[in-house]
Every structure is written in C-alpha cells, then in structure tokens.
Coordinates of N, CA and C and ligand atoms in Angstrom, one line a residue:
X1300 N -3.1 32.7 14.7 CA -3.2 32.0 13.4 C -3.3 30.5 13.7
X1301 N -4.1 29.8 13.2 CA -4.1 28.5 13.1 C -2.9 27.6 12.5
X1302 N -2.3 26.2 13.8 CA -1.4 25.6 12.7 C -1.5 25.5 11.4
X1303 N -0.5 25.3 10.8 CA -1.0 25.0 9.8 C -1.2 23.1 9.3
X1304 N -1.5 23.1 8.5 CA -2.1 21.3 8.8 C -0.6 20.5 7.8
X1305 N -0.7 19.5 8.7 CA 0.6 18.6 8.3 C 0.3 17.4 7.6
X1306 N 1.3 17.9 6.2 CA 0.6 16.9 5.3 C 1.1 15.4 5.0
X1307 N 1.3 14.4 5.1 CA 2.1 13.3 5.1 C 1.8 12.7 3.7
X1308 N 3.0 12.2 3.3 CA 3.0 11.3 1.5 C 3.2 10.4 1.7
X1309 N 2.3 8.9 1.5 CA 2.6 7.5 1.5 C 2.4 7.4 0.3
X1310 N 3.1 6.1 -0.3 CA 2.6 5.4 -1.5 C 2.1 3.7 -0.7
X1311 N 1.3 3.5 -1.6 CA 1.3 2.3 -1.4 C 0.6 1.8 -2.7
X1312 N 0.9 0.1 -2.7 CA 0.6 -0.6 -4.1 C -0.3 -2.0 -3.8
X1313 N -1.0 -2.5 -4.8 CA -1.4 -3.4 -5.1 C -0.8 -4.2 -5.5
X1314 N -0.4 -5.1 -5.3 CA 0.5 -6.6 -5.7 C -0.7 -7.2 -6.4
X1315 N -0.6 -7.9 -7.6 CA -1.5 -8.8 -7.9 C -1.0 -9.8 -8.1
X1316 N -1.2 -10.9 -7.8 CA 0.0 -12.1 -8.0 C -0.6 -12.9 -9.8
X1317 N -0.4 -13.7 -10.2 CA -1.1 -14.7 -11.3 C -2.3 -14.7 -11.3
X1318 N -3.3 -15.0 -10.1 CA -4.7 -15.5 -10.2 C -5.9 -13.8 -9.7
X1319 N -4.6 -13.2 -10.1 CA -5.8 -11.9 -9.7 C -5.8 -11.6 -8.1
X1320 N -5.5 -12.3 -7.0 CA -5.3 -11.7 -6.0 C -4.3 -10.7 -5.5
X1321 N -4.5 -9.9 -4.5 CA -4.0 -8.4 -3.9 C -3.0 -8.7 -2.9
X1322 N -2.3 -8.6 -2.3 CA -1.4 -8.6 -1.2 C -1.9 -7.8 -0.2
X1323 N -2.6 -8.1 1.0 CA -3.0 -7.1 2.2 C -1.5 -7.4 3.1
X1324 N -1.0 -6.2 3.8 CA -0.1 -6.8 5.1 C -0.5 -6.1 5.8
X1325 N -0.4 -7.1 7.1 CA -1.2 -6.2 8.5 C -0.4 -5.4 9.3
X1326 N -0.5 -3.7 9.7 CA 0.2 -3.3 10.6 C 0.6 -4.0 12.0
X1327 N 1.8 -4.2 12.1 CA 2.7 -4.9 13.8 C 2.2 -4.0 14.7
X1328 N 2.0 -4.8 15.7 CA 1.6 -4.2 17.4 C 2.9 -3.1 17.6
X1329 N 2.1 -1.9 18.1 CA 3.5 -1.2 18.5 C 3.4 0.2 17.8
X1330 N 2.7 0.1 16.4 CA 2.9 1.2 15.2 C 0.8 1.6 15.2
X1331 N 1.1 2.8 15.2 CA 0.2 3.5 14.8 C -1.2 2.5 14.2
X1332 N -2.0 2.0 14.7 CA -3.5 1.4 13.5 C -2.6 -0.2 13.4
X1333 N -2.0 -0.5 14.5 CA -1.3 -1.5 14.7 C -3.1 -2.8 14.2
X1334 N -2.7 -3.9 13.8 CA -3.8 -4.8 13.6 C -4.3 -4.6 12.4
X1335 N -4.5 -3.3 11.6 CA -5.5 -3.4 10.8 C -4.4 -3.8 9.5
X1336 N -5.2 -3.9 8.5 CA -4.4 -4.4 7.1 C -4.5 -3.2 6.1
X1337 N -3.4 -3.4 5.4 CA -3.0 -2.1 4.6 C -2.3 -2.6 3.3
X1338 N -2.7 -2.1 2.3 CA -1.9 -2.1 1.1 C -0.4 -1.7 1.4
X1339 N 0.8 -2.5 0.9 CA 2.4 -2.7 1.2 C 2.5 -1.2 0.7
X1340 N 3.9 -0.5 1.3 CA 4.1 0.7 1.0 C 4.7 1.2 2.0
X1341 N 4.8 3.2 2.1 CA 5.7 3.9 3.3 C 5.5 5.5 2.6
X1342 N 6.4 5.9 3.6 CA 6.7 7.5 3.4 C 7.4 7.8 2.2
X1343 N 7.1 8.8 1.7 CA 7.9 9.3 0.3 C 8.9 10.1 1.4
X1344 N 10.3 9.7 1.4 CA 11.3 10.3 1.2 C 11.4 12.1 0.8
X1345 N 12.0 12.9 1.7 CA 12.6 14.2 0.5 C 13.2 13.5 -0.9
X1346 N 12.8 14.6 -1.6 CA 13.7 13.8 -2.9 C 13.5 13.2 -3.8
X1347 N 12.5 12.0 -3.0 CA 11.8 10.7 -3.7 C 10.8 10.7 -5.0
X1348 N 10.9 10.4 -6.1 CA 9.6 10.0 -6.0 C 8.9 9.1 -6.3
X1349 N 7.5 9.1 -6.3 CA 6.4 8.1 -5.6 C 7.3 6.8 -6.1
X1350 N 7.7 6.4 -7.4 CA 7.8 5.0 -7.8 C 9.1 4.5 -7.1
X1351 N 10.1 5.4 -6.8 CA 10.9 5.4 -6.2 C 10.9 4.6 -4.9
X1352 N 9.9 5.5 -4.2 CA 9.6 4.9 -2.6 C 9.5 3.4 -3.1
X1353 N 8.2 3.6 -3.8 CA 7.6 1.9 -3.9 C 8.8 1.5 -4.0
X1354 N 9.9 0.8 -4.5 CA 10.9 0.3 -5.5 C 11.5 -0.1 -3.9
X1355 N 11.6 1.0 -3.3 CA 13.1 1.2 -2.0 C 12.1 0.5 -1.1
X1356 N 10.6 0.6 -0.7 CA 9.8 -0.2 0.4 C 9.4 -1.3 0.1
X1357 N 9.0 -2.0 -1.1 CA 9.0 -3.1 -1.0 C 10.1 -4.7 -1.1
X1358 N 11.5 -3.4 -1.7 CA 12.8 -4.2 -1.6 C 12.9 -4.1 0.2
X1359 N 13.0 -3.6 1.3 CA 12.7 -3.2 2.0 C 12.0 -4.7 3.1
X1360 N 10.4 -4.2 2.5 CA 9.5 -4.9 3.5 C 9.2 -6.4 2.8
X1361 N 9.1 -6.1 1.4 CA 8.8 -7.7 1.2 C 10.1 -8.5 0.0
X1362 N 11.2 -8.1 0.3 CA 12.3 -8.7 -0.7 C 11.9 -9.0 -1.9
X1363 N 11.6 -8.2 -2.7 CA 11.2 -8.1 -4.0 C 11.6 -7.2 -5.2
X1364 N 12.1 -7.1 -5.9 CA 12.4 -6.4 -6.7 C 11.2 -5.9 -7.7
X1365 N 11.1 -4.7 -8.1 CA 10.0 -3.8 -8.8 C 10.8 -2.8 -10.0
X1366 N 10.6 -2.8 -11.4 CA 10.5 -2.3 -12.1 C 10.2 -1.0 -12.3
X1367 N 10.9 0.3 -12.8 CA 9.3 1.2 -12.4 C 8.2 0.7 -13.7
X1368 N 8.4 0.6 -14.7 CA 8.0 0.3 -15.2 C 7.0 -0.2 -15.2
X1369 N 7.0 -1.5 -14.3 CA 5.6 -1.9 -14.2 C 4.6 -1.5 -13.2
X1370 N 5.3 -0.2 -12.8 CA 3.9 0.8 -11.8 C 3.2 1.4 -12.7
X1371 N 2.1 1.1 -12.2 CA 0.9 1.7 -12.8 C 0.0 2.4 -11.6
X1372 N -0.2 4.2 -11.7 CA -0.7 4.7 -11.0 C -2.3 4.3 -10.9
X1373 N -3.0 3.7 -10.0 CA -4.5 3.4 -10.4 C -5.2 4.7 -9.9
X1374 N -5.3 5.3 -8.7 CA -5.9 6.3 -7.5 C -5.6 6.7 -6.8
X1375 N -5.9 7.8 -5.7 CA -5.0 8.0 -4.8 C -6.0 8.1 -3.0
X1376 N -5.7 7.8 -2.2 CA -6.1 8.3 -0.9 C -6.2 9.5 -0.7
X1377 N -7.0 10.2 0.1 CA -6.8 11.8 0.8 C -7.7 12.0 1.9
X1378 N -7.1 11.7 3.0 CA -7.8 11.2 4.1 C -7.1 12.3 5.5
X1379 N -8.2 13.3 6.4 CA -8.1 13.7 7.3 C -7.5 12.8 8.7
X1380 N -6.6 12.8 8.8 CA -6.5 12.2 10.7 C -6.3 13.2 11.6
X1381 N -6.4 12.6 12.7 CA -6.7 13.8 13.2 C -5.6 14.7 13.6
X1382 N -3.9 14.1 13.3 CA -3.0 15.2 13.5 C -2.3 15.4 12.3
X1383 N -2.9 14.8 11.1 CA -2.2 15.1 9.9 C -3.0 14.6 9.0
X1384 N -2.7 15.2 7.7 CA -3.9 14.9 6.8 C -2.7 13.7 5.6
X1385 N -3.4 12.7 4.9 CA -2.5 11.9 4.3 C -3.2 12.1 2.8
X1386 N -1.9 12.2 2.1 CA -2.2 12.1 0.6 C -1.1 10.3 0.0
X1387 N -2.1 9.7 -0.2 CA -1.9 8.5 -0.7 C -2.1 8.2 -2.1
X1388 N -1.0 7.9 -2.9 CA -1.6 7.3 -4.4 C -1.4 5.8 -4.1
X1389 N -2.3 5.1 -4.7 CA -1.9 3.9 -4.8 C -1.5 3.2 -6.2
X1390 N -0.7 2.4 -6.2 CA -0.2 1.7 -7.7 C -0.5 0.2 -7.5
X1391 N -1.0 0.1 -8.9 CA -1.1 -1.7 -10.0 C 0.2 -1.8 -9.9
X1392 N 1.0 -3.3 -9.2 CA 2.2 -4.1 -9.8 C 1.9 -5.4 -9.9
X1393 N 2.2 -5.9 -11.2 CA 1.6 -7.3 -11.6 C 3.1 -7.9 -11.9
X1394 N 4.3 -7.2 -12.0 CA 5.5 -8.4 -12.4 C 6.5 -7.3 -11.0
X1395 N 7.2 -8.8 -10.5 CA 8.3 -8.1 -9.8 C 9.4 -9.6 -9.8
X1396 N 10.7 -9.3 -9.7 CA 11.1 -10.4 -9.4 C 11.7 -10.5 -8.0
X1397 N 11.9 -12.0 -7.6 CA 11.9 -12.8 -6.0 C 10.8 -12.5 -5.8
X1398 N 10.9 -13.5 -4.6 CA 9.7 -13.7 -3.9 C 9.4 -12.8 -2.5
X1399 N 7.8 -13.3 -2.6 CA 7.0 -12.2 -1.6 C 7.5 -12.7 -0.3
X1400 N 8.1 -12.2 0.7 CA 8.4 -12.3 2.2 C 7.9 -11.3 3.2
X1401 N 8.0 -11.9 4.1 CA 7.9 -10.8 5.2 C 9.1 -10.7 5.6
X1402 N 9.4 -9.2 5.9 CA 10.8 -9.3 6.0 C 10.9 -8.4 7.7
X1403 N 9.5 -7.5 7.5 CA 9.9 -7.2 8.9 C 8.5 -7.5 9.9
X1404 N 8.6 -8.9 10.0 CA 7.5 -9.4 11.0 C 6.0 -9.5 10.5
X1405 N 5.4 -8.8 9.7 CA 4.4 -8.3 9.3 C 3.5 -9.1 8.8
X1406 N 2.1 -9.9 9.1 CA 1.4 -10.9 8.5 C 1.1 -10.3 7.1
X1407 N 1.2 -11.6 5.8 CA 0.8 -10.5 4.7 C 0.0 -12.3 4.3
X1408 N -1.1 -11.5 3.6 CA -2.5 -12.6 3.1 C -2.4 -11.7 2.0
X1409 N -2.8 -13.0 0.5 CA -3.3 -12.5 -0.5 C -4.6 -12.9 -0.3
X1410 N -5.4 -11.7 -1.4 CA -6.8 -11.9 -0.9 C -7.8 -11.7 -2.1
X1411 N -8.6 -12.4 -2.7 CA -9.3 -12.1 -4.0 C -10.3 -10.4 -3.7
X1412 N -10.1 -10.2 -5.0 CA -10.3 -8.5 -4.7 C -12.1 -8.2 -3.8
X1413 N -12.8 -9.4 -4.0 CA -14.0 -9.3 -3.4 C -14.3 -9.3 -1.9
X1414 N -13.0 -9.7 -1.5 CA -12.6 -10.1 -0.1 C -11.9 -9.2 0.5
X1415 N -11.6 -8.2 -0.3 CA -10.9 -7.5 0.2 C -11.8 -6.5 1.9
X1416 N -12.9 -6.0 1.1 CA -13.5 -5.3 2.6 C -13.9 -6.4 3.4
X1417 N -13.6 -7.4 3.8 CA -14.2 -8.3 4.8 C -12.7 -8.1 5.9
X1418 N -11.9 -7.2 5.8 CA -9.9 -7.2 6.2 C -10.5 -5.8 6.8
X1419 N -10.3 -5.7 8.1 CA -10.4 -3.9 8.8 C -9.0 -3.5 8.2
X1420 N -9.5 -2.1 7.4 CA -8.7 -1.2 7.3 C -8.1 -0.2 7.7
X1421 N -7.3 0.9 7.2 CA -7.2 2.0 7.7 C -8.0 2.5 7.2
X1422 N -8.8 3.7 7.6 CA -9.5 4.7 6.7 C -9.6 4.7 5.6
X1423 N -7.9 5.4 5.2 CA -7.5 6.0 4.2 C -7.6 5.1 2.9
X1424 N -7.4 4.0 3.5 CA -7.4 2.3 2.6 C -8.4 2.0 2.3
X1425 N -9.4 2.2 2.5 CA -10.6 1.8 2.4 C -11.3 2.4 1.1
X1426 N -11.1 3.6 0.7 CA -12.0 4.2 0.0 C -11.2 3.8 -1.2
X1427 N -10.3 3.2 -1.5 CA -9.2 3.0 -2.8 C -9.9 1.7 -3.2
X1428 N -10.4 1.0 -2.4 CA -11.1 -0.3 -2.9 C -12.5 -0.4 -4.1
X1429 N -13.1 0.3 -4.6 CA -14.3 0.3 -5.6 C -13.2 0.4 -7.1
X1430 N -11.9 0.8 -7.0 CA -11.3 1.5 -7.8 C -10.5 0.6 -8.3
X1431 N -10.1 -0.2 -7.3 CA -9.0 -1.8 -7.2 C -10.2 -2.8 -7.7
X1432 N -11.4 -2.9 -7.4 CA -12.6 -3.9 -8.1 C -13.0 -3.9 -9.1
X1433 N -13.0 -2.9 -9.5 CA -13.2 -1.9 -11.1 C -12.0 -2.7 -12.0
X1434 N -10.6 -2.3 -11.5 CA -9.8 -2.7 -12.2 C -9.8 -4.1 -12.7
X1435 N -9.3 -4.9 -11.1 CA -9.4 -6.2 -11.4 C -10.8 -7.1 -11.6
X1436 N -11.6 -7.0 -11.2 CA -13.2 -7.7 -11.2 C -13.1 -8.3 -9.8
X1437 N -14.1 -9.2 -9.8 CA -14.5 -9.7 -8.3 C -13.4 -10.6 -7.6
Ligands
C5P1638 O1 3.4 3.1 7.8 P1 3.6 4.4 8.5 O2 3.4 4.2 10.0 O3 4.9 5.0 8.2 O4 2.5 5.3 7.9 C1 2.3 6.6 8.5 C2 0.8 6.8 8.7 O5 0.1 6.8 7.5 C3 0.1 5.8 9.6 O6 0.2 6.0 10.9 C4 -1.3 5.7 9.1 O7 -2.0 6.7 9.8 C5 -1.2 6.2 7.6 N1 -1.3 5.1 6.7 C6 -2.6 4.7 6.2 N2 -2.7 3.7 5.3 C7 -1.5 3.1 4.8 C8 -0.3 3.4 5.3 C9 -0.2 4.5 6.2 O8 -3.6 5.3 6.6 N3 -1.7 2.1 3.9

C-alpha cells in the first residue's frame, strides 16, 4: 500500500500597514526555501486554531499583538511538495497593536501589492497573490 501523504497546516497573513502595503519576510539561511519571501505565519498547533496560530506567531515572530477579530480569512494555498502536501489559508490583518519587528532575524519589506511578484516565492505563496490584488488594488 502506498504511504499515505502527509499533510501540513500553515496559516499565514497579510499585514497591510496604512498606505495599502503587505509585509513580505524572507525565510533565514538554514530553514527549508531559506531566501525566498513569504507571507508572516507557521504551523497550526494540535488544538489550534487557524486565528489562534496567527495571534501566537506573529506575537512570536514580529512583536505584535492581533485581535482575532480583525482576521479576515481572504484564500487559501494547497500546494503538492514533494514530501508533504501543504494546506495554507491566508488572512487580511489591517489593525494590530506594537510595532512590526523582526524578532527572530528574519528580513521583513513592506511591499505595494503590485510588487509583490517581483519577491521569489514559495510555491505555495505565489498562487494567493491575484487574490491579495483583487482585494487591495495595485
Ligand atoms: O515555516 P516552516 O518551515 O515551519 O514551514 C513549513 C513548510 O511549509 C516550509 O518548509 C515550506 O515548505 C512551507 N511554507 C510555504 N509557504 C509559507 C510558509 C511555509 O510554502 N508561507
């Protein structure tokens, strides 16, 4: 019998700051797709959920505090790799309080949403983007 395929759950979100730009942070040397830029986020936890993660990863990665409230589910990823398949939703957050940091190394660029594919992505990140231009405009 064939393994069976292993499924992984990230969330990840869109930051939009005031002027309509996105928050990309780039994966650190060392981790998996190290270099490329990715919408902020992580693993859902047993237990978790999705808004939850967000709330616990970006307190986390960028010292911010998040609402759930002001998650807004926009789309989701569903992307084959090749030792695990990933189911990604991504979420709209337009209010958080503190400020945006890097807290664990990690370069983070805001980026006007038109600019966004000009940033190598993951895969999985990539196809969320028509969806994030739609919302916010160019
Ligand atoms: O960030 P972390 O390494 O925990 O993510 C697990 C895997 O999920 C990564 O190795 C990557 O393949 C995938 N991923 C992705 N896009 C993201 C976040 C994670 O494709 N924005």
């Amino acid at each position: 019998m064939a393994d069976p395929v292993k499924l992984l759950l990230v969330v990840a979100v869109a930051l939009v700051d005031p002027d309509g730009r996105v928050l990309l942070a780039q994966r650190p040397p060392g981790k998996q797709l190290a270099g490329l830029w990715e919408f902020p986020g992580g693993k859902i936890e047993p237990g978790e959920r999705p808004e939850e993660t967000l709330i616990r990863e970006l307190a986390e990665e960028l010292g911010i505090t998040v609402k759930e409230a002001c998650l807004a589910p926009l789309t989701f990823a569903s992307h084959a790799y090749e030792s695990f398949h990933l189911l990604m939703p991504l979420y709209v957050c337009r209010r958080w309080e503190g400020f945006v940091q890097s807290r664990e190394g990690q370069a983070l660029k805001w980026v006007r949403p038109r600019d966004l594919a000009s940033y190598p992505m993951p895969p999985a990140d990539l196809p969320l983007l028509p969806a994030l231009v739609d919302l916010l405009g160019p």
